[in-house]
PDB file of C-alpha atoms in Angstrom:
ATOM      1  CA  MET D  28      78.666  -5.457  -0.837  1.00  0.00           C
ATOM      2  CA  ALA D  29      77.569  -1.869  -1.246  1.00  0.00           C
ATOM      3  CA  THR D  30      79.743   0.658   0.466  1.00  0.00           C
ATOM      4  CA  ALA D  31      78.530   3.522   2.611  1.00  0.00           C
ATOM      5  CA  GLY D  32      77.939   6.616   0.553  1.00  0.00           C
ATOM      6  CA  ALA D  33      77.607   4.721  -2.743  1.00  0.00           C
ATOM      7  CA  LEU D  34      73.812   4.722  -2.634  1.00  0.00           C
ATOM      8  CA  PRO D  35      71.566   7.722  -3.158  1.00  0.00           C
ATOM      9  CA  GLU D  36      70.273   8.878   0.226  1.00  0.00           C
ATOM     10  CA  ARG D  37      66.696   7.634  -0.195  1.00  0.00           C
ATOM     11  CA  LEU D  38      67.826   4.245  -1.522  1.00  0.00           C
ATOM     12  CA  GLN D  39      70.118   3.872   1.509  1.00  0.00           C
ATOM     13  CA  GLU D  40      67.146   4.618   3.785  1.00  0.00           C
ATOM     14  CA  ILE D  41      65.144   1.886   2.037  1.00  0.00           C
ATOM     15  CA  VAL D  42      68.032  -0.574   2.430  1.00  0.00           C
ATOM     16  CA  ASN D  43      68.240   0.336   6.126  1.00  0.00           C
ATOM     17  CA  ASP D  44      64.498  -0.311   6.569  1.00  0.00           C
ATOM     18  CA  PHE D  45      64.903  -3.781   5.081  1.00  0.00           C
ATOM     19  CA  GLU D  46      67.976  -4.466   7.230  1.00  0.00           C
ATOM     20  CA  LEU D  47      65.948  -3.731  10.368  1.00  0.00           C
ATOM     21  CA  ALA D  48      63.026  -5.927   9.305  1.00  0.00           C
ATOM     22  CA  GLU D  49      63.121  -9.550  10.414  1.00  0.00           C
ATOM     23  CA  GLY D  50      62.132 -12.685   8.522  1.00  0.00           C
ATOM     24  CA  SER D  51      58.758 -12.427   6.843  1.00  0.00           C
ATOM     25  CA  GLU D  52      58.634  -8.681   7.647  1.00  0.00           C
ATOM     26  CA  LYS D  53      61.087  -8.231   4.764  1.00  0.00           C
ATOM     27  CA  LEU D  54      58.676  -9.862   2.342  1.00  0.00           C
ATOM     28  CA  GLU D  55      55.771  -7.801   3.721  1.00  0.00           C
ATOM     29  CA  LEU D  56      57.811  -4.624   3.241  1.00  0.00           C
ATOM     30  CA  LEU D  57      58.566  -5.602  -0.360  1.00  0.00           C
ATOM     31  CA  LEU D  58      54.867  -6.275  -0.983  1.00  0.00           C
ATOM     32  CA  GLU D  59      54.020  -2.887   0.538  1.00  0.00           C
ATOM     33  CA  TYR D  60      56.329  -1.270  -2.021  1.00  0.00           C
ATOM     34  CA  ALA D  61      54.573  -3.284  -4.733  1.00  0.00           C
ATOM     35  CA  ARG D  62      51.241  -1.780  -3.680  1.00  0.00           C
ATOM     36  CA  GLN D  63      52.768   1.707  -3.724  1.00  0.00           C
ATOM     37  CA  LEU D  64      54.246   1.585  -7.235  1.00  0.00           C
ATOM     38  CA  PRO D  65      52.998   4.825  -8.785  1.00  0.00           C
ATOM     39  CA  PRO D  66      50.702   4.460 -11.787  1.00  0.00           C
ATOM     40  CA  LEU D  67      52.021   5.589 -15.139  1.00  0.00           C
ATOM     41  CA  PRO D  68      51.492   9.285 -15.818  1.00  0.00           C
ATOM     42  CA  ASP D  69      48.556  10.003 -18.132  1.00  0.00           C
ATOM     43  CA  TRP D  70      50.875  10.825 -21.030  1.00  0.00           C
ATOM     44  CA  LEU D  71      52.386   7.290 -20.845  1.00  0.00           C
ATOM     45  CA  GLN D  72      49.142   5.346 -20.354  1.00  0.00           C
ATOM     46  CA  GLY D  73      48.739   2.763 -23.120  1.00  0.00           C
ATOM     47  CA  LYS D  74      52.025   3.761 -24.775  1.00  0.00           C
ATOM     48  CA  ARG D  75      54.284   0.804 -24.097  1.00  0.00           C
ATOM     49  CA  ASP D  76      55.876   1.422 -27.504  1.00  0.00           C
ATOM     50  CA  ALA D  77      57.358   4.631 -26.025  1.00  0.00           C
ATOM     51  CA  MET D  78      58.815   2.648 -23.118  1.00  0.00           C
ATOM     52  CA  ASP D  79      61.775   0.281 -22.919  1.00  0.00           C
ATOM     53  CA  GLN D  80      61.082  -3.359 -22.118  1.00  0.00           C
ATOM     54  CA  VAL D  81      63.387  -5.108 -19.684  1.00  0.00           C
ATOM     55  CA  HIS D  82      63.699  -8.246 -21.813  1.00  0.00           C
ATOM     56  CA  GLU D  83      65.854 -10.026 -19.241  1.00  0.00           C
ATOM     57  CA  CYS D  84      62.863 -10.243 -16.865  1.00  0.00           C
ATOM     58  CA  MET D  85      60.432 -13.134 -17.185  1.00  0.00           C
ATOM     59  CA  THR D  86      57.691 -10.718 -16.105  1.00  0.00           C
ATOM     60  CA  PRO D  87      56.811  -8.053 -18.695  1.00  0.00           C
ATOM     61  CA  VAL D  88      58.531  -4.978 -17.231  1.00  0.00           C
ATOM     62  CA  PHE D  89      58.463  -1.678 -19.084  1.00  0.00           C
ATOM     63  CA  VAL D  90      60.350   1.426 -17.985  1.00  0.00           C
ATOM     64  CA  PHE D  91      60.609   5.010 -19.181  1.00  0.00           C
ATOM     65  CA  ALA D  92      63.409   7.348 -18.066  1.00  0.00           C
ATOM     66  CA  GLU D  93      62.386  10.981 -17.790  1.00  0.00           C
ATOM     67  CA  ASN D  94      65.126  13.590 -17.563  1.00  0.00           C
ATOM     68  CA  LYS D  95      64.048  16.606 -15.537  1.00  0.00           C
ATOM     69  CA  ALA D  96      66.844  19.170 -15.642  1.00  0.00           C
ATOM     70  CA  GLY D  97      69.578  16.547 -15.308  1.00  0.00           C
ATOM     71  CA  LYS D  98      67.762  14.498 -12.659  1.00  0.00           C
ATOM     72  CA  LEU D  99      66.137  11.210 -13.619  1.00  0.00           C
ATOM     73  CA  GLU D 100      62.751   9.786 -12.780  1.00  0.00           C
ATOM     74  CA  PHE D 101      61.715   6.320 -13.864  1.00  0.00           C
ATOM     75  CA  HIS D 102      58.181   5.245 -14.693  1.00  0.00           C
ATOM     76  CA  PHE D 103      57.472   1.509 -14.490  1.00  0.00           C
ATOM     77  CA  ASP D 104      54.703  -0.633 -15.888  1.00  0.00           C
ATOM     78  CA  VAL D 105      54.678  -4.015 -14.121  1.00  0.00           C
ATOM     79  CA  PRO D 106      51.623  -6.287 -13.918  1.00  0.00           C
ATOM     80  CA  PRO D 107      49.941  -6.512 -10.502  1.00  0.00           C
ATOM     81  CA  GLU D 108      50.137 -10.308 -10.646  1.00  0.00           C
ATOM     82  CA  SER D 109      53.934  -9.995 -10.233  1.00  0.00           C
ATOM     83  CA  PRO D 110      54.140  -8.396  -6.773  1.00  0.00           C
ATOM     84  CA  THR D 111      57.792  -9.236  -6.130  1.00  0.00           C
ATOM     85  CA  VAL D 112      58.935  -7.584  -9.355  1.00  0.00           C
ATOM     86  CA  ARG D 113      56.558  -4.642  -8.729  1.00  0.00           C
ATOM     87  CA  GLY D 114      58.165  -4.284  -5.306  1.00  0.00           C
ATOM     88  CA  TYR D 115      61.660  -4.155  -6.812  1.00  0.00           C
ATOM     89  CA  ALA D 116      60.557  -1.600  -9.382  1.00  0.00           C
ATOM     90  CA  ALA D 117      58.830   0.508  -6.729  1.00  0.00           C
ATOM     91  CA  LEU D 118      61.750   0.563  -4.320  1.00  0.00           C
ATOM     92  CA  LEU D 119      64.151   1.452  -7.131  1.00  0.00           C
ATOM     93  CA  GLU D 120      61.759   4.092  -8.487  1.00  0.00           C
ATOM     94  CA  GLU D 121      61.524   5.713  -5.062  1.00  0.00           C
ATOM     95  CA  GLY D 122      65.158   5.145  -4.151  1.00  0.00           C
ATOM     96  CA  VAL D 123      66.637   6.815  -7.238  1.00  0.00           C
ATOM     97  CA  ARG D 124      63.934   9.405  -7.993  1.00  0.00           C
ATOM     98  CA  GLY D 125      65.526  12.767  -8.695  1.00  0.00           C
ATOM     99  CA  THR D 126      69.109  11.521  -8.847  1.00  0.00           C
ATOM    100  CA  THR D 127      71.641  12.210 -11.562  1.00  0.00           C
ATOM    101  CA  PRO D 128      72.767   9.586 -14.066  1.00  0.00           C
ATOM    102  CA  GLU D 129      76.183   9.601 -12.374  1.00  0.00           C
ATOM    103  CA  GLU D 130      74.631   8.761  -8.993  1.00  0.00           C
ATOM    104  CA  ILE D 131      72.697   5.880 -10.517  1.00  0.00           C
ATOM    105  CA  LEU D 132      75.800   4.508 -12.222  1.00  0.00           C
ATOM    106  CA  ARG D 133      77.608   4.424  -8.850  1.00  0.00           C
ATOM    107  CA  ILE D 134      75.033   2.093  -7.254  1.00  0.00           C
ATOM    108  CA  PRO D 135      76.713  -1.278  -6.643  1.00  0.00           C
ATOM    109  CA  GLY D 136      75.027  -4.069  -8.570  1.00  0.00           C
ATOM    110  CA  ASP D 137      74.676  -6.132  -5.392  1.00  0.00           C
ATOM    111  CA  PHE D 138      73.350  -3.389  -3.091  1.00  0.00           C
ATOM    112  CA  TYR D 139      70.238  -5.466  -2.404  1.00  0.00           C
ATOM    113  CA  GLN D 140      72.327  -8.085  -0.546  1.00  0.00           C
ATOM    114  CA  GLU D 141      72.369  -5.718   2.444  1.00  0.00           C
ATOM    115  CA  MET D 142      68.567  -5.847   2.534  1.00  0.00           C
ATOM    116  CA  GLY D 143      68.575  -9.506   3.562  1.00  0.00           C
ATOM    117  CA  LEU D 144      66.020 -10.519   0.951  1.00  0.00           C
ATOM    118  CA  GLN D 145      68.066 -13.640   0.224  1.00  0.00           C
ATOM    119  CA  ASP D 146      66.698 -14.934   3.544  1.00  0.00           C
ATOM    120  CA  VAL D 147      63.104 -14.883   2.271  1.00  0.00           C
ATOM    121  CA  LEU D 148      63.345 -15.092  -1.536  1.00  0.00           C
ATOM    122  CA  SER D 149      64.900 -17.570  -3.928  1.00  0.00           C
ATOM    123  CA  PRO D 150      68.009 -16.574  -5.917  1.00  0.00           C
ATOM    124  CA  ARG D 151      65.884 -16.610  -9.074  1.00  0.00           C
ATOM    125  CA  ARG D 152      63.488 -14.043  -7.592  1.00  0.00           C
ATOM    126  CA  LEU D 153      66.390 -11.932  -6.340  1.00  0.00           C
ATOM    127  CA  GLN D 154      67.723 -11.763  -9.886  1.00  0.00           C
ATOM    128  CA  GLY D 155      64.815  -9.433 -10.701  1.00  0.00           C
ATOM    129  CA  VAL D 156      66.138  -6.518  -8.661  1.00  0.00           C
ATOM    130  CA  HIS D 157      69.604  -6.970 -10.175  1.00  0.00           C
ATOM    131  CA  THR D 158      68.147  -7.072 -13.689  1.00  0.00           C
ATOM    132  CA  ILE D 159      65.991  -3.971 -13.227  1.00  0.00           C
ATOM    133  CA  LEU D 160      68.911  -2.056 -11.668  1.00  0.00           C
ATOM    134  CA  ALA D 161      71.182  -3.047 -14.571  1.00  0.00           C
ATOM    135  CA  TYR D 162      68.566  -1.793 -17.008  1.00  0.00           C
ATOM    136  CA  ILE D 163      68.055   1.580 -15.331  1.00  0.00           C
ATOM    137  CA  LYS D 164      71.841   1.933 -15.226  1.00  0.00           C
ATOM    138  CA  ARG D 165      71.882   1.441 -19.011  1.00  0.00           C
ATOM    139  CA  LEU D 166      69.209   4.129 -19.356  1.00  0.00           C
ATOM    140  CA  ALA D 167      71.206   6.437 -17.058  1.00  0.00           C
ATOM    141  CA  ALA D 168      74.342   5.878 -19.161  1.00  0.00           C
ATOM    142  CA  LYS D 169      72.321   6.658 -22.284  1.00  0.00           C
ATOM    143  CA  GLU D 170      71.079   9.910 -20.707  1.00  0.00           C
ATOM    144  CA  LEU D 171      74.649  10.759 -19.747  1.00  0.00           C
ATOM    145  CA  ASP D 172      75.809  10.120 -23.321  1.00  0.00           C
ATOM    146  CA  ASN D 173      72.936  12.268 -24.624  1.00  0.00           C
ATOM    147  CA  GLY D 174      73.980  15.063 -22.278  1.00  0.00           C
ATOM    148  CA  VAL D 175      77.581  14.909 -23.508  1.00  0.00           C
ATOM    149  CA  ALA D 176      76.396  14.915 -27.118  1.00  0.00           C
ATOM    150  CA  GLN D 177      74.073  17.850 -26.386  1.00  0.00           C
ATOM    151  CA  ALA D 178      76.904  19.768 -24.701  1.00  0.00           C
ATOM    152  CA  GLN D 179      79.115  19.156 -27.745  1.00  0.00           C
ATOM    153  CA  VAL D 180      76.349  20.425 -30.034  1.00  0.00           C
ATOM    154  CA  ASN D 181      75.921  23.510 -27.864  1.00  0.00           C
ATOM    155  CA  LEU D 182      79.663  24.197 -28.013  1.00  0.00           C
ATOM    156  CA  GLY D 183      79.794  23.772 -31.799  1.00  0.00           C
TER     157      GLY D 183
END
């Protein structure tokens, strides 16, 4: 289980909202996030080749990590006909927006268990949030490695 303080503040708020929701309200909340997934910025429209594909997902999920002064923002492209996966992407996008790579790497892989989604979704569907989180953690680690390499170049 996720421990208090391990989640970025906004992601913890999202988890709390799901904890308070009952039964089908949890699914409705997830679908609301799906509807709110921000569109790709203009500069990424039609440029899936510039994005990373989350190959572990059955749904075609593409993500781009943007580093803004050491804080990460993720842009997702998920088809509208996959609302559950869109919901996962949207809640992660909102929950980690503007956090550092280190903060993202500290998110427990099973944080979503606290949300109670296992009560309304199959284990196979729940795997989507785990898979997307694992992928953005890889991108965060890559950004962290790039930052270390850049710092070494700047020192040299």
